[in-house]
Amino acid sequence: ASYAETPPTMAQTDKKFFENLTGAGKAIAVLTSGGDAQGMNAAVRAVVRMGIYVGAKVYFVHEGYQGMVDGGDNIKEATWESVSSMLQMGGTVIGSARCKDFRTREGRLKAAHNLVQRGITNLCVIGGDGSLTGANLFREEWSGLLAELVQQGLIDEEASQKYSALHIVGMVGSIDNDFCGTDMTIGTDSALHRIIEVVDAIMTTAQSHQRTFVLEVMGRHCGYLALVSALACGADWVLIPEMPPEDGWEEKMCQKLSAKRAGMKRLNIIIVAEGAIDRNNKAITSEHVKNLVVQRLGFDTRVTILGHVQRGGTPSAFDRILASRMGVEAVLALLETTANTAACVVSLCGNQSVRLPLMECVQMTQEVQKAMDGKRFEEAVRLRGRCVSYALFVTCGVANYFLSFDCSFLYNTSNFNVAVLNVGAPAAGMNAAVRSAVRVGISEGHKMFAVSDGFEGFYKGQIKEIKWADVGGWTGQGGSLLGTKRTLPAKHIDKIAEQMRKYNINALLMIGGFEAILGIMELLAARGTYEELCVPMVMVPATVSNNVPGSDLSIGADTALNAITDTCDRIKQSASGTKRRVFIIETMGGYCGYLASVGGLAAGADAAYIFEEPFDIRDLQSNVEHLTEKMKTGIQRGLVLRNENSNENYTTDFIYQLYSEEGRGVFDCRKNVLGHMQQGGAPSPFDRNFGTKIAAKAMQWITKKLNESYRKGMKDNKDSACLLGMRRRAMVFQPVVQLKDETDFVHRIPKEQWWLKLRPLMKILAKYKTSYDISDSGQLEHVVLRRPKESEAMAAI
């Protein structure tokens, strides 16, 4: 990776680069308000460094709006070094506070005076809907406040004219994910990590004593944490405010718990959002649920209230990346704003940062509560957005909440047999995907078959029917319980066709990495010879390398990123109190630099060497010199990541020895090869959730194809063999034949990779001069509530 400043090439001249934007003469203040959330510090760091990078002055506002009202030392100019080591810290280093004073005009007048004294007219607010609403009111009153300050003689007319407009950009920091307009808020993923860590730990003690545990998680008005954690741990029951259970739920819940115990399950997990209610808006407490279970079933039952532990701890890799992207986007939005630009909030849609009018999002968020107060619960779920609505749909379908255990007998058989197999290297989250596919398939009437050890097990006949109960408890387990091999099908195609004929397999679901896409291409090519292969086939990407063409994200990559980030945090911490030290870390990924690049952004790396961006000895020397200058400013630690196949000659050992020699007298070096630890461990909440949802959608597609055109023209129907992947903002089914032109088969990577656009962010935040393409930024969009047809209501992610 060359970190020297590189001018745009001729081919890039139609793109928009941020070098044309300047912050010279501008002052930006950043504050965190309301409840704290992990990742807030990463957002503050990004705002500060991006602001300084473009030539603006950046100020911390300590203690939220209270600090803005009080002024004085609460508003301090930030430096590049003042945000060092903030990335991995939980909470908010600059403080947050509930402020009654700011709710009054007198308080806002004081705040305006404090900002004008420092020339601050750009405000970046990180908080919930209340904090952002307050910021928008402040902006609307700004001209009147300045006029009042002039009248009182606190500022002169010249200052009033010079600072006549206040610009606001918001970022949503909330563990509840309760803000409409964004798929995820800063802190939500980290909170899910805390919850799942606790649930995984509790399940071991619950199983030992045959106990039922009732877990209360945060979510006074929003059930996202409860819903997704229930999905991620395979809980037996979940209660959330947006979708209260029907009358008589107590009996149904107890029936299900009892049936689970009768099925030889030794534990039950019930998750309750703190704001859970029944259909009459009466609170359902965790203690009430416990008493129900004890009185009606006599089960040994315990209550665990997680409380503020959900807000604590270090931020996850996802939250660091999200917050860093949003922080940079917020500064760009402030640089591009005009006096007529509406206050905006930086949001996440699919895999893209978008800017939305702040008050449109706030108003829709408030509509959710109005719908709930009016007992219009289905509307409340729809208003929450696609993440909540689809998670609720999948949760009900995969775990069959509100129904008895193993409800497959309720469905008519479809007479279709569907086989599921894992292909390639194991990836955390594969088991969640298999569980989801099996249960959704059974729910839709299919007979599900599990193939052990990928295509190798397929041609050997290692195929057996898999039932509802067989996949119980699979969600939180790492690796591949079905077994997986890298074997490709071409050499054994006749035996595979024979097995498909023997078991009457009518559709295939493959969960895997690059071998899976090669495998589905080989099966597709053999259709002309084997009629048995003329069936619907769909592949779901699952690989830590995230190198599958046709998808921005793969199951398992988030778990690997968290392993890298956690290890880098510990490695950097080991240098505390020692002399200056640079760490050289080697990551997995084959020729794909995703883990090194995005892991570097999450861990605050100074450089990341990857195959996709060739580098030479001059780049290495430039990086050493950059780190040498950094160490002279008082920063003690440096971090350099290298993708395992980034260069055959500039190996990890070579880079380590080069840095050691060139840094002699200034810093010393240590190296670490992370290896297969990136592939192991329990899957992250994101991978559990992503695997469950994407596999459910794949099974819905299979059902649709089977019902529409089974064996009718499939020989030449390229649309019947697809990859389901995340592309920018949506999940998309793509015929695999179309992906051939997008693939570098020699290096096993897509020819174009979205995450390469994130590499300049890492360089900028590490103080390198670089070019940054912002062609996708700058357009203020609008919040649109799509009212889907009934048949689509729960089918869209």
PDB file of N, CA, C and O in Angstrom, residues 624 656-665 669:
ATOM      1  N   VAL A 624       8.163   3.781   7.439  1.00  0.00           N
ATOM      2  CA  VAL A 624       9.083   3.801   8.585  1.00  0.00           C
ATOM      3  C   VAL A 624       9.342   5.243   9.013  1.00  0.00           C
ATOM      4  O   VAL A 624       9.327   5.574  10.212  1.00  0.00           O
ATOM      5  N   TYR A 656       9.400  -6.982   9.191  1.00  0.00           N
ATOM      6  CA  TYR A 656       9.798  -6.894  10.604  1.00  0.00           C
ATOM      7  C   TYR A 656      11.276  -6.509  10.718  1.00  0.00           C
ATOM      8  O   TYR A 656      11.656  -5.618  11.499  1.00  0.00           O
ATOM      9  N   GLN A 657      12.126  -7.176   9.928  1.00  0.00           N
ATOM     10  CA  GLN A 657      13.567  -6.889  10.007  1.00  0.00           C
ATOM     11  C   GLN A 657      13.866  -5.482   9.480  1.00  0.00           C
ATOM     12  O   GLN A 657      14.720  -4.774  10.035  1.00  0.00           O
ATOM     13  N   LEU A 658      13.163  -5.071   8.419  1.00  0.00           N
ATOM     14  CA  LEU A 658      13.375  -3.723   7.877  1.00  0.00           C
ATOM     15  C   LEU A 658      13.002  -2.660   8.899  1.00  0.00           C
ATOM     16  O   LEU A 658      13.777  -1.719   9.148  1.00  0.00           O
ATOM     17  N   TYR A 659      11.822  -2.800   9.489  1.00  0.00           N
ATOM     18  CA  TYR A 659      11.381  -1.835  10.497  1.00  0.00           C
ATOM     19  C   TYR A 659      12.331  -1.834  11.700  1.00  0.00           C
ATOM     20  O   TYR A 659      12.633  -0.775  12.267  1.00  0.00           O
ATOM     21  N   SER A 660      12.769  -3.007  12.106  1.00  0.00           N
ATOM     22  CA  SER A 660      13.682  -3.107  13.258  1.00  0.00           C
ATOM     23  C   SER A 660      14.975  -2.366  12.994  1.00  0.00           C
ATOM     24  O   SER A 660      15.490  -1.638  13.860  1.00  0.00           O
ATOM     25  N   GLU A 661      15.511  -2.529  11.772  1.00  0.00           N
ATOM     26  CA  GLU A 661      16.794  -1.886  11.439  1.00  0.00           C
ATOM     27  C   GLU A 661      16.629  -0.377  11.272  1.00  0.00           C
ATOM     28  O   GLU A 661      17.383   0.414  11.843  1.00  0.00           O
ATOM     29  N   GLU A 662      15.615   0.023  10.510  1.00  0.00           N
ATOM     30  CA  GLU A 662      15.440   1.443  10.212  1.00  0.00           C
ATOM     31  C   GLU A 662      14.933   2.235  11.417  1.00  0.00           C
ATOM     32  O   GLU A 662      15.153   3.435  11.507  1.00  0.00           O
ATOM     33  N   GLY A 663      14.265   1.552  12.336  1.00  0.00           N
ATOM     34  CA  GLY A 663      13.755   2.250  13.511  1.00  0.00           C
ATOM     35  C   GLY A 663      14.691   2.218  14.696  1.00  0.00           C
ATOM     36  O   GLY A 663      14.348   2.698  15.782  1.00  0.00           O
ATOM     37  N   ARG A 664      15.870   1.651  14.492  1.00  0.00           N
ATOM     38  CA  ARG A 664      16.824   1.508  15.585  1.00  0.00           C
ATOM     39  C   ARG A 664      17.122   2.859  16.231  1.00  0.00           C
ATOM     40  O   ARG A 664      17.412   3.842  15.552  1.00  0.00           O
ATOM     41  N   GLY A 665      17.031   2.897  17.535  1.00  0.00           N
ATOM     42  CA  GLY A 665      17.282   4.129  18.274  1.00  0.00           C
ATOM     43  C   GLY A 665      16.033   4.949  18.523  1.00  0.00           C
ATOM     44  O   GLY A 665      16.029   5.848  19.361  1.00  0.00           O
ATOM     45  N   CYS A 669      10.720  -3.368  17.460  1.00  0.00           N
ATOM     46  CA  CYS A 669       9.619  -4.054  16.770  1.00  0.00           C
ATOM     47  C   CYS A 669       9.311  -5.411  17.391  1.00  0.00           C
ATOM     48  O   CYS A 669      10.172  -6.050  17.993  1.00  0.00           O
TER      49      CYS A 669
END
